[in-house]
Short mmCIF file of C-alpha atoms and ligand atoms in Angstrom, two decimals:
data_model
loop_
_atom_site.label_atom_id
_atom_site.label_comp_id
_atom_site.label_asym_id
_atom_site.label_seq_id
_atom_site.Cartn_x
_atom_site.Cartn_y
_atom_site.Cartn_z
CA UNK A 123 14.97 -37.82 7.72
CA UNK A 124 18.00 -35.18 7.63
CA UNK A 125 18.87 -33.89 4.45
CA UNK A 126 21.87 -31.43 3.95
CA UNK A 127 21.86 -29.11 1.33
CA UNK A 128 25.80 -28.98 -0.35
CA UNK A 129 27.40 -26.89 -3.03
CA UNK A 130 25.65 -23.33 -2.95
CA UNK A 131 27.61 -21.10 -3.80
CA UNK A 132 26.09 -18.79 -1.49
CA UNK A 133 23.83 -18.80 1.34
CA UNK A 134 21.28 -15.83 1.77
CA UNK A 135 20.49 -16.76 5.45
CA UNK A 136 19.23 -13.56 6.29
CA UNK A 137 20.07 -15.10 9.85
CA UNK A 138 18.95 -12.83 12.65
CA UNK A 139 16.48 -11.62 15.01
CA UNK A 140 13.21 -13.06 14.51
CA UNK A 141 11.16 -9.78 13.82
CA UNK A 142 10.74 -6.82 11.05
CA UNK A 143 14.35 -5.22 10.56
CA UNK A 144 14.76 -1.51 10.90
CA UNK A 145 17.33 1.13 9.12
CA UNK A 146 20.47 -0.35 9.18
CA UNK A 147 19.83 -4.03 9.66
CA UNK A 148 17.90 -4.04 6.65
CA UNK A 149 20.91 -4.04 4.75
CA UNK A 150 22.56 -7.37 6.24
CA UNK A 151 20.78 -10.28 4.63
CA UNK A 152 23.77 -12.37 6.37
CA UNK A 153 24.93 -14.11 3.34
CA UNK A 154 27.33 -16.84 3.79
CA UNK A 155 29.75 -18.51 1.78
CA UNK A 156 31.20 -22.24 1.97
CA UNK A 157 28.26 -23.52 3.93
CA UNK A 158 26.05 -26.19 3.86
CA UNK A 159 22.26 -26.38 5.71
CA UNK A 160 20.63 -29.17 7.70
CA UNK A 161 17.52 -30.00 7.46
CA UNK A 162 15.87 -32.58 9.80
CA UNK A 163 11.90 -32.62 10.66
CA UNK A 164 11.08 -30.31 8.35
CA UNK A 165 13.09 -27.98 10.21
CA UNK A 166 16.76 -25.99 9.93
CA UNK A 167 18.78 -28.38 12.22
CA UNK A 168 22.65 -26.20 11.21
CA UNK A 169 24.29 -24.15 8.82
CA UNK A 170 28.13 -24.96 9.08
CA UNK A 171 30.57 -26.42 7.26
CA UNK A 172 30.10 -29.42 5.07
CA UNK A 173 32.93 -31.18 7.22
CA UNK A 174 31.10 -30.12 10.26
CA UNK A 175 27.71 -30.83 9.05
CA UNK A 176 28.36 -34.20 7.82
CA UNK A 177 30.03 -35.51 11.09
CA UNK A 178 26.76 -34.15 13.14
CA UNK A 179 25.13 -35.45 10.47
CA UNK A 180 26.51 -39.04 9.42
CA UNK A 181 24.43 -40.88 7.36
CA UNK A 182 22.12 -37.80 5.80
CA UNK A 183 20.79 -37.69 2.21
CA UNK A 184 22.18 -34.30 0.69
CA UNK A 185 20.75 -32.34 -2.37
CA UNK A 186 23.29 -30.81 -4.30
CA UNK A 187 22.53 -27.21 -5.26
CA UNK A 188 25.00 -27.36 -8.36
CA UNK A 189 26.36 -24.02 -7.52
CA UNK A 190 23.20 -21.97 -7.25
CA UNK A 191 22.21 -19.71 -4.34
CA UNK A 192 20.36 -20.65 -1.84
CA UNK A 193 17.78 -18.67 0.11
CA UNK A 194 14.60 -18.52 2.51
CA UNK A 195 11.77 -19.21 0.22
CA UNK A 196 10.32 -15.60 -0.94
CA UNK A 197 7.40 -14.80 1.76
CA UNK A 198 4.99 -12.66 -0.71
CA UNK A 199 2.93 -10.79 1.84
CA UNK A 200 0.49 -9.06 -0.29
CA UNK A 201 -1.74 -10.96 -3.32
CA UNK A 202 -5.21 -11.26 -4.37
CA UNK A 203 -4.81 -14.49 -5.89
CA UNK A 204 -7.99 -15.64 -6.25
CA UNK A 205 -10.23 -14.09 -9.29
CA UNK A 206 -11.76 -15.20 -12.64
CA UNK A 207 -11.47 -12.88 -15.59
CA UNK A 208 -8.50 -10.95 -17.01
CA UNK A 209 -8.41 -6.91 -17.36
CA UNK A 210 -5.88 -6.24 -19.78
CA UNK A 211 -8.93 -4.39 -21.64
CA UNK A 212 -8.05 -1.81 -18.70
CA UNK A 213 -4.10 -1.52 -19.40
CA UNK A 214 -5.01 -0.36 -22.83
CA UNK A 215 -7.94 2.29 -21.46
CA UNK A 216 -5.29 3.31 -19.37
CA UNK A 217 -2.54 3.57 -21.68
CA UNK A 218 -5.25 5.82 -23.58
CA UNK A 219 -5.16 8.59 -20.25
CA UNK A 220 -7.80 7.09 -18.34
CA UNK A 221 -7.03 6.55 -14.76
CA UNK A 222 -7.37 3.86 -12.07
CA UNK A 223 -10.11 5.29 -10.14
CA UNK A 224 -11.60 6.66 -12.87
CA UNK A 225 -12.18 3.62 -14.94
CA UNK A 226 -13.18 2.02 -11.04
CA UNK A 227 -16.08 5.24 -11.27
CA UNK A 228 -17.19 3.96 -14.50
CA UNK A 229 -18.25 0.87 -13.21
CA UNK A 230 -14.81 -1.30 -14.30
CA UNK A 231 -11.64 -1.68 -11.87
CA UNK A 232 -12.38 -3.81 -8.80
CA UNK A 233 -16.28 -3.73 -9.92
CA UNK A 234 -15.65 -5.82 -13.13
CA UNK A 235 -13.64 -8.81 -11.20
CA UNK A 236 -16.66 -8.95 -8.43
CA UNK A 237 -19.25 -8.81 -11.32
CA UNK A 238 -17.37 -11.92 -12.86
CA UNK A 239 -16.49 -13.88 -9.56
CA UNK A 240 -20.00 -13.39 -8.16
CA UNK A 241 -20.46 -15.61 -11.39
CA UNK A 242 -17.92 -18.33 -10.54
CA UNK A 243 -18.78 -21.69 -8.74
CA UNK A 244 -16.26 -22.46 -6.37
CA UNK A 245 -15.16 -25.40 -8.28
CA UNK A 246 -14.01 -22.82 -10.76
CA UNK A 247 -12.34 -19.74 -9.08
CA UNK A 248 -9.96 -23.25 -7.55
CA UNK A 249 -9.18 -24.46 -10.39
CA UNK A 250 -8.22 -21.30 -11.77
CA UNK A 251 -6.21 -20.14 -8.98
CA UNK A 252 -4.55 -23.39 -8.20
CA UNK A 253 -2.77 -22.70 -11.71
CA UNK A 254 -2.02 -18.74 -11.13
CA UNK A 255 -0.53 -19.99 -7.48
CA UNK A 256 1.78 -22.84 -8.90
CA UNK A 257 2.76 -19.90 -11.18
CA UNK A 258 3.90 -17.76 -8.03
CA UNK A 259 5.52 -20.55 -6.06
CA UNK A 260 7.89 -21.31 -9.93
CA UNK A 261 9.45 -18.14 -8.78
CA UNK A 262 10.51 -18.86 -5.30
CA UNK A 263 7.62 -18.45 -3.32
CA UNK A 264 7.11 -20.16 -0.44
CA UNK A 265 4.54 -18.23 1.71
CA UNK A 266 1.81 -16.65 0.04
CA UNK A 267 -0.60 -14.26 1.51
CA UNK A 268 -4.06 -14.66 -0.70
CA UNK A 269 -7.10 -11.97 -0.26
CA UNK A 270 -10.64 -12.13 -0.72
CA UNK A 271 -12.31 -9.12 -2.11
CA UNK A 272 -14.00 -9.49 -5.57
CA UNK A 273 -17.32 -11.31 -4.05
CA UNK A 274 -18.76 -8.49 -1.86
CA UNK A 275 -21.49 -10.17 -0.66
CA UNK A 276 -21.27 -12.41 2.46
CA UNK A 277 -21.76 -15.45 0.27
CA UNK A 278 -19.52 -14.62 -2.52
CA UNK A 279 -16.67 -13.66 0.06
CA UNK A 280 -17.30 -17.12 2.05
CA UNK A 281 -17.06 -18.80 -0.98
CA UNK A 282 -14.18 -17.63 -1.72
CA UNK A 283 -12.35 -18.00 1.30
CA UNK A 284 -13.00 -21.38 1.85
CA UNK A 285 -11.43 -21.56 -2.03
CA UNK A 286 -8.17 -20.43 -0.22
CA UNK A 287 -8.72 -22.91 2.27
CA UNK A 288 -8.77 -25.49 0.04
CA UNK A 289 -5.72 -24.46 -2.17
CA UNK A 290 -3.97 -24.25 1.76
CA UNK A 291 -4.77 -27.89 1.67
CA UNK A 292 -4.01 -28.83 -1.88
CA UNK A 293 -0.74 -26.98 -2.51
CA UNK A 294 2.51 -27.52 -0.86
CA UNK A 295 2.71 -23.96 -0.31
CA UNK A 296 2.45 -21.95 2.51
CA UNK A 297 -0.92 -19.75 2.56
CA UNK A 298 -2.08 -17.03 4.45
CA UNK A 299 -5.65 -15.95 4.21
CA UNK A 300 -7.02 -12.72 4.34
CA UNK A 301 -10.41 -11.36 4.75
CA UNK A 302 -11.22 -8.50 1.97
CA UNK A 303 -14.80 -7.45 2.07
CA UNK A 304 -13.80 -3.96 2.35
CA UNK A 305 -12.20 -3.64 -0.77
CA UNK A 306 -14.54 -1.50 -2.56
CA UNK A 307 -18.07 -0.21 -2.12
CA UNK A 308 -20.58 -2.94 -4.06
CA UNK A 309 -22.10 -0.77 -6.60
CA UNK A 310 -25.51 -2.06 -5.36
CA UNK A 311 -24.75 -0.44 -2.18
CA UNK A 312 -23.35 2.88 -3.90
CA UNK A 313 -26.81 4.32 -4.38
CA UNK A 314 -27.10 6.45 -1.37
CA UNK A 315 -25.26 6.74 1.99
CA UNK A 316 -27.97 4.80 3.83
CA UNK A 317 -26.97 2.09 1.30
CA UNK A 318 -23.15 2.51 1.69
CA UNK A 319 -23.69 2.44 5.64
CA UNK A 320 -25.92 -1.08 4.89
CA UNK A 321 -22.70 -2.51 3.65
CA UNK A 322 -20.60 -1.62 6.17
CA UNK A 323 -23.05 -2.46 8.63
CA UNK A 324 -23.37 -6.24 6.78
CA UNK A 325 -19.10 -5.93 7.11
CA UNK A 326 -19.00 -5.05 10.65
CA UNK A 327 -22.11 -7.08 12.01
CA UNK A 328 -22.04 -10.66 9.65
CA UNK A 329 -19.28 -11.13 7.29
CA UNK A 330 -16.42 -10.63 9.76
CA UNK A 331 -18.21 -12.43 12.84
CA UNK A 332 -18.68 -15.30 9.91
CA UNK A 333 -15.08 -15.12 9.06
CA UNK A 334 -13.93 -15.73 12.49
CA UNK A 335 -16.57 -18.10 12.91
CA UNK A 336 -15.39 -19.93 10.24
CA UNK A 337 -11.75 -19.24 10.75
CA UNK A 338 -11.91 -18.74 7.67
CA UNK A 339 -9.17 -16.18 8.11
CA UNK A 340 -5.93 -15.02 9.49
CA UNK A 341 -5.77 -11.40 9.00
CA UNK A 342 -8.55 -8.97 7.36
CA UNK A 343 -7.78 -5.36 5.53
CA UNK A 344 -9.62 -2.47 4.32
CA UNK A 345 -8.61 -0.63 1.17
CA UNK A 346 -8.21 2.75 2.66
CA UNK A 347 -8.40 5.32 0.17
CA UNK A 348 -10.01 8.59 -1.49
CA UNK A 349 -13.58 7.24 -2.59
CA UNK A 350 -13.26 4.31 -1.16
CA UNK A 351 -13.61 3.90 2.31
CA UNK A 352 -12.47 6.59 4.73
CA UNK A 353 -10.26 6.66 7.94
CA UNK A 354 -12.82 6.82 9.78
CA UNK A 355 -14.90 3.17 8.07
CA UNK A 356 -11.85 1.67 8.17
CA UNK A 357 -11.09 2.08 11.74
CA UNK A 358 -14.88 0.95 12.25
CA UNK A 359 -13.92 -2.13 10.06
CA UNK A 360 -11.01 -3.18 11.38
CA UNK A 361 -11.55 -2.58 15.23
CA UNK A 362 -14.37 -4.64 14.69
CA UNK A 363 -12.44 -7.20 12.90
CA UNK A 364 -9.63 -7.36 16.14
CA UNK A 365 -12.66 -7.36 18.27
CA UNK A 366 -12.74 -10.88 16.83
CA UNK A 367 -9.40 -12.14 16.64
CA UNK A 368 -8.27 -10.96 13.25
CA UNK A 369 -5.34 -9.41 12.58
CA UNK A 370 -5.29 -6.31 10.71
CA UNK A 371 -3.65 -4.99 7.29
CA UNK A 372 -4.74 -2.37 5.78
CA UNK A 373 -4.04 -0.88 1.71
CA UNK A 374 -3.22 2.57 3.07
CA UNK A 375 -2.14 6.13 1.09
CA UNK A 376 -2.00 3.77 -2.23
CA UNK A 377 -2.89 6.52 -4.69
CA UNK A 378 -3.77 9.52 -2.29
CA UNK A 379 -2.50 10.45 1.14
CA UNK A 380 -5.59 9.96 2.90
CA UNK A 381 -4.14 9.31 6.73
CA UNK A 382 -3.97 5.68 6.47
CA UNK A 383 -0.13 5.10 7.31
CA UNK A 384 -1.58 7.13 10.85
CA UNK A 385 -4.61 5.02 11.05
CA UNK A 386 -2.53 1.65 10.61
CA UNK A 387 0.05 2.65 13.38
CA UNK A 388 -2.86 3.66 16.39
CA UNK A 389 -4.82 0.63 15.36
CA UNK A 390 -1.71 -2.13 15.60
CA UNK A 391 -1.91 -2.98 12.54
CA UNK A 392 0.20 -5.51 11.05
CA UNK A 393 1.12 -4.17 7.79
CA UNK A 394 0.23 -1.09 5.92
CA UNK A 395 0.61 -1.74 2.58
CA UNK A 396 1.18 0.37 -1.34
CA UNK A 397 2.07 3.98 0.54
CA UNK A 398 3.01 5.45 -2.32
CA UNK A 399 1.14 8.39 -1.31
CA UNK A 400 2.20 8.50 2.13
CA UNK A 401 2.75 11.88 4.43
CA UNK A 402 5.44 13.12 6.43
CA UNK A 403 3.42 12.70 9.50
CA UNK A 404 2.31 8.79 7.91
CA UNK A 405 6.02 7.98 7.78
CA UNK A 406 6.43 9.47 11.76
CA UNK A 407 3.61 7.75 12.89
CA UNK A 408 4.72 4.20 11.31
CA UNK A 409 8.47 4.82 13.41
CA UNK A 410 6.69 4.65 16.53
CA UNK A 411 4.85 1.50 15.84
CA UNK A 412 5.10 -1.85 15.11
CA UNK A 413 3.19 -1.90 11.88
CA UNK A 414 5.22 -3.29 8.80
CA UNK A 415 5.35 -1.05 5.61
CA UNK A 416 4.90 -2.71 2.83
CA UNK A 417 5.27 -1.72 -0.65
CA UNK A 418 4.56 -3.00 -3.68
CA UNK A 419 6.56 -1.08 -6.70
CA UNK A 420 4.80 -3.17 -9.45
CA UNK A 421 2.14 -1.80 -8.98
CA UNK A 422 2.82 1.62 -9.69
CA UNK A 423 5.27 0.23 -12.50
CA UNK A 424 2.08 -1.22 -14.22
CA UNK A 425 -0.56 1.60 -13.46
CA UNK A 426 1.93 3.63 -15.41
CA UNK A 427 2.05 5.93 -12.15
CA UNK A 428 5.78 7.99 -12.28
CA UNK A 429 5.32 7.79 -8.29
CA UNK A 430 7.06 5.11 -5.92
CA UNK A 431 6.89 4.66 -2.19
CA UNK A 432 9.92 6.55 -0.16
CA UNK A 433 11.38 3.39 0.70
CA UNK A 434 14.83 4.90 1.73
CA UNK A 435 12.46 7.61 4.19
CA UNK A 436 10.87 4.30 5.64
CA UNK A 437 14.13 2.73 5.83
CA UNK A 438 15.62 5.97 8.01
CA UNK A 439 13.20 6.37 9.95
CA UNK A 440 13.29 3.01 10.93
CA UNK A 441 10.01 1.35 9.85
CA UNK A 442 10.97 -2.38 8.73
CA UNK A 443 10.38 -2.47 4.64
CA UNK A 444 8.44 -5.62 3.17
CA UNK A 445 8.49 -5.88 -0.65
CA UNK A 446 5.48 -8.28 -2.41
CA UNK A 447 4.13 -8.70 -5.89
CA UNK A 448 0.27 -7.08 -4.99
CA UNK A 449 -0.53 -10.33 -7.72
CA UNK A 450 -4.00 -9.14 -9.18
CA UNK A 451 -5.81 -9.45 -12.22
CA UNK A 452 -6.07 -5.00 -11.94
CA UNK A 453 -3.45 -3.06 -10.92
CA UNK A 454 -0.50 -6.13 -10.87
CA UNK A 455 -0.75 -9.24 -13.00
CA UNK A 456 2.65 -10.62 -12.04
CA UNK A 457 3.78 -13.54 -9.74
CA UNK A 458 7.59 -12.71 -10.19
CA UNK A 459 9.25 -11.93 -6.66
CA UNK A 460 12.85 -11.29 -8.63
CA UNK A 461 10.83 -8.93 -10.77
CA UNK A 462 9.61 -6.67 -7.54
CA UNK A 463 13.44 -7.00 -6.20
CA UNK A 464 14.68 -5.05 -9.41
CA UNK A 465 12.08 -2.83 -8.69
CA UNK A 466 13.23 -2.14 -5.67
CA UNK A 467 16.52 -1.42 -6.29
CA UNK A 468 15.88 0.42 -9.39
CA UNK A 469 13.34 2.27 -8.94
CA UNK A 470 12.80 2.35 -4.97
CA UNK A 471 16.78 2.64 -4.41
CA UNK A 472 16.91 -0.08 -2.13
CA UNK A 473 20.42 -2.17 -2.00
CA UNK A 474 20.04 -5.84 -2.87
CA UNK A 475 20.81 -6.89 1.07
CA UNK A 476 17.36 -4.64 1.85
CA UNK A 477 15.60 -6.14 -1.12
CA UNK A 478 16.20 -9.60 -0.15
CA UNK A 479 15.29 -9.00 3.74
CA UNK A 480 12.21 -7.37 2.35
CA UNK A 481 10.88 -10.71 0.53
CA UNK A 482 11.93 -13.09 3.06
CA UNK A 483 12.10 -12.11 6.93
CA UNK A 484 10.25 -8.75 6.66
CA UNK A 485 7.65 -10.08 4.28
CA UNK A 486 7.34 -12.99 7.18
CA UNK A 487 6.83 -9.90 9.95
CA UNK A 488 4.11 -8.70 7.61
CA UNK A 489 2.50 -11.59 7.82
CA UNK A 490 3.46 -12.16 11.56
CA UNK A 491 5.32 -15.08 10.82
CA UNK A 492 8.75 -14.07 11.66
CA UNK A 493 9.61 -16.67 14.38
CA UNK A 494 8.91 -19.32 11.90
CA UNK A 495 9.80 -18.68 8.24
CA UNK A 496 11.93 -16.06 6.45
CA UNK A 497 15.65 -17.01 7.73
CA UNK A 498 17.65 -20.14 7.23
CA UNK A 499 18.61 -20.64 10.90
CA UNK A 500 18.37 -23.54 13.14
CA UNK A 501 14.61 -24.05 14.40
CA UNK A 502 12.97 -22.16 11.64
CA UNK A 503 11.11 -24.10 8.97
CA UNK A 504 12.96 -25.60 5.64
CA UNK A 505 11.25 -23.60 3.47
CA UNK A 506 14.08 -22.51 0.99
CA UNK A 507 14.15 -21.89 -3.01
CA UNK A 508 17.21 -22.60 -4.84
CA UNK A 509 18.26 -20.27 -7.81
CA UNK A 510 20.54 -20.83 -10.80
CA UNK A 511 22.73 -17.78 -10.36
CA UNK A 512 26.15 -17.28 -8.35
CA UNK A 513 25.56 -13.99 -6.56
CA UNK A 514 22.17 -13.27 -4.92
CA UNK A 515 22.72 -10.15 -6.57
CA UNK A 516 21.93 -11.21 -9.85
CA UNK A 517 18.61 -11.94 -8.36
CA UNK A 518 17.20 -8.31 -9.15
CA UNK A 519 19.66 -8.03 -11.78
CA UNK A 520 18.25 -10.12 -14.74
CA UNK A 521 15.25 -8.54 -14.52
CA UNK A 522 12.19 -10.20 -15.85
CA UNK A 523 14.09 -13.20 -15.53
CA UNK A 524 13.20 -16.54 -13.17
CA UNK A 525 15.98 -18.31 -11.91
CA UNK A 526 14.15 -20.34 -9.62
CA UNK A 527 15.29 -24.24 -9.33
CA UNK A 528 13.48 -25.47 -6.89
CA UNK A 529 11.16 -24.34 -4.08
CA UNK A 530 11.06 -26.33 -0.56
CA UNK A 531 8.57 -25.79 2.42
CA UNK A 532 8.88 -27.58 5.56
CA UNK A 533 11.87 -29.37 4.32
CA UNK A 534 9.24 -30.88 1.55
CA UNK A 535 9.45 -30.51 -2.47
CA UNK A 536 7.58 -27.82 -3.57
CA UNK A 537 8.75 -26.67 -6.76
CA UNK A 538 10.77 -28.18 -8.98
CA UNK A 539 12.40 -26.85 -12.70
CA UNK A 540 13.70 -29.99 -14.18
CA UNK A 541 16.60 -28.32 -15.97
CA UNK A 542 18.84 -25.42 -14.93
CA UNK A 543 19.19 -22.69 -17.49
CA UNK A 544 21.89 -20.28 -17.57
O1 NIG B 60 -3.78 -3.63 -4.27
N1 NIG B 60 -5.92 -1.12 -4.53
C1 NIG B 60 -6.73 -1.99 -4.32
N2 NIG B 60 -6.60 -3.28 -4.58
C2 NIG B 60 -5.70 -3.82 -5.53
C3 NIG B 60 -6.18 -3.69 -6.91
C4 NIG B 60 -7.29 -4.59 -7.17
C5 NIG B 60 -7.83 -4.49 -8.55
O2 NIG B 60 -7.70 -3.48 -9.28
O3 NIG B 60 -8.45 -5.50 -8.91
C6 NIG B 60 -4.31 -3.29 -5.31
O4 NIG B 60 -3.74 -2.58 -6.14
FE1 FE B 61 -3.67 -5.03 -3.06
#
């Protein structure tokens, strides 16, 4: 079946190489006016004319976009969607003065979600995550990267793994699993160094050979950081974890510079992610690799932290920029890409062009699925959201605001608002 897509206003086809853009390309999201898109298979068969399009074309359905703008669907690289409880008990504590970490060395933070997942039948932790993820894809996502992390245990982080399997089966959207078990130190196993090294030992020798067993996983990540684990257990972790087959992330200088930005670029790593705390030499290190940096300004916004990644240092020095919504139930309890794109104009003085790139193509790279989503060009999958707005700039510029119409993966309905608001 070939549908074309007629009357968008605009066309954010972020067309272009399929890869991570760097410094200056960043800021060509390669928007196009007066054009229609082809769809056929599932896949982008032409962007051209609507006289063109229709000749090559005779006989296809079209879907009229009213208007709207058009884009690749958002690619949100970075999430731990799947959890049970809420923490907005913690928003207040911190609102109070009490830190992050310091509510996490009281025995709350990460430590409260595994406490209340450990509790969770599988049955449950889908249910409630098939809701939160429907929520994500109503604002344009397409491609979701999910995380384990708040099980801890090798059962608990099976179980929930195969939870993301299943929503990858139930959900028209994209998913991307990632393997977590390094997200914190159990608190069981924070009772003495022999029983820290136990847990990394149970990381490195069962839960990530089980993982890969199970494929269970795409990509697994460490969270890299003062009193959590250090440089040197997470390089343990994750060479272990491409010993298998896995690729790597890692949540590096989030709240400390701690060498992580360093440690992602000699390792390979896919993505380093947060970097809010990140060095001059974590910046160098990151231009001579490959590693997507990827930040995640809500979270700072909601930790009530005054500081932000250097997005326009990453930008220069030419490390390709991904921006995703860090969706947790702790540090960033919001599914709303548009949201992070005001952030990053705002507060991480990106232009809109970068902003866009950085939750479609480069969010794709972070996820190293660049030659397949993230760019509405011939061969690369359909997956497209459709907003009520004229200018993709008004994207981050109605903050708060979702403008998302309709979402489409592989060419296939995945979203749908039944009536346009403007
Ligand atoms: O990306 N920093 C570590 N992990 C999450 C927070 C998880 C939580 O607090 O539950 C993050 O911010
Ligand atoms: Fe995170």
């Amino acid at each position: 079946m070939i549908t074309l897509f007629v009357n968008a206003s605009q066309v954010v086809t972020c067309a272009g190489p399929a890869r991570g853009r760097r410094g200056t390309e960043m800021n060509d999201a390669a928007v196009r006016t007066d054009v229609a898109v082809a769809v056929a298979s599932g896949s982008i068969a032409g962007v051209g004319s609507i006289a063109d399009l229709r000749s090559r074309f005779a006989g296809a359905e079209e879907f009229d976009c009213e208007g709207g703008v058009l884009t690749p669907g958002f690619v949100d690289s970075h999430t731990h969607g799947v959890f049970g409880k809420l923490r907005y008990d913690e928003q207040e504590l911190r609102a109070a003065g009490l830190d992050y970490m310091e509510i996490a060395r009281r025995g709350g933070g990460i430590h409260s979600s595994v406490r209340d997942l450990r509790q969770r039948s599988e049955d449950e932790l889908f249910a409630l995550a098939e809701r939160r993820l429907r929520r994500l894809a109503s604002f344009g996502t397409t491609t979701v990267e999910v995380k384990s992390g708040y099980g801890l245990t090798l059962e608990d982080e099976l179980k929930t793994l195969r939870v993301i399997a299943r929503l990858a089966k139930a959900l028209p959207l994209r998913i991307v699993p990632t393997f977590l078990g390094a997200h914190e130190i159990p608190l069981e196993h924070r009772t003495s160094s022999a029983a820290r090294r136990d847990y990394i030992d149970l990381l490195v020798r069962e839960m990530i050979p089980a993982v890969a067993r199970d494929r269970l996983a795409v990509f697994a990540d460490v969270f890299c950081e003062t009193g959590v684990y250090t440089v040197d257990e997470t390089r343990e972790i994750l060479t272990a974890a491409r010993g298998v087959g896995l690729l790597m992330k890692l949540h590096a200088d989030e709240l400390t510079s701690a060498g992580g930005a360093e440690l992602a670029a000699s390792l390979g790593a896919t993505s380093a992610d947060h970097l809010a705390a990140v060095s001059d030499e974590g910046i160098e290190a990151l231009s001579h690799a490959n590693t997507v940096a990827t930040l995640l300004p809500g979270t700072m916004l909601f930790l009530g932290k005054p500081k932000q990644a250097p997005a326009r240092r990453f930008i220069e020095a030419g490390v390709p920029v991904a921006l995703a919504t860090d969706f947790n139930p702790g540090t960033s309890p919001t599914a709303n890409v548009s949201l992070i794109l005001t952030l990053g104009v705002s507060q991480l003085k990106m232009s809109a062009a970068e902003v866009m790139v950085a939750a479609t193509v480069n969010g794709a790279a972070a996820l190293a699925l660049a030659e397949k989503v993230g760019q509405i060009a011939p061969g690369f999958s359909a997956d497209l959201a459709l907003f009520d707005v004229s200018d993709f700039r008004e994207l981050p510029y109605w903050y708060g605001d979702n403008r998302c119409v309709a979402t489409f993966v592989g060419g296939k309905p995945c979203y749908a608002r039944d009536l346009a608001v403007t």
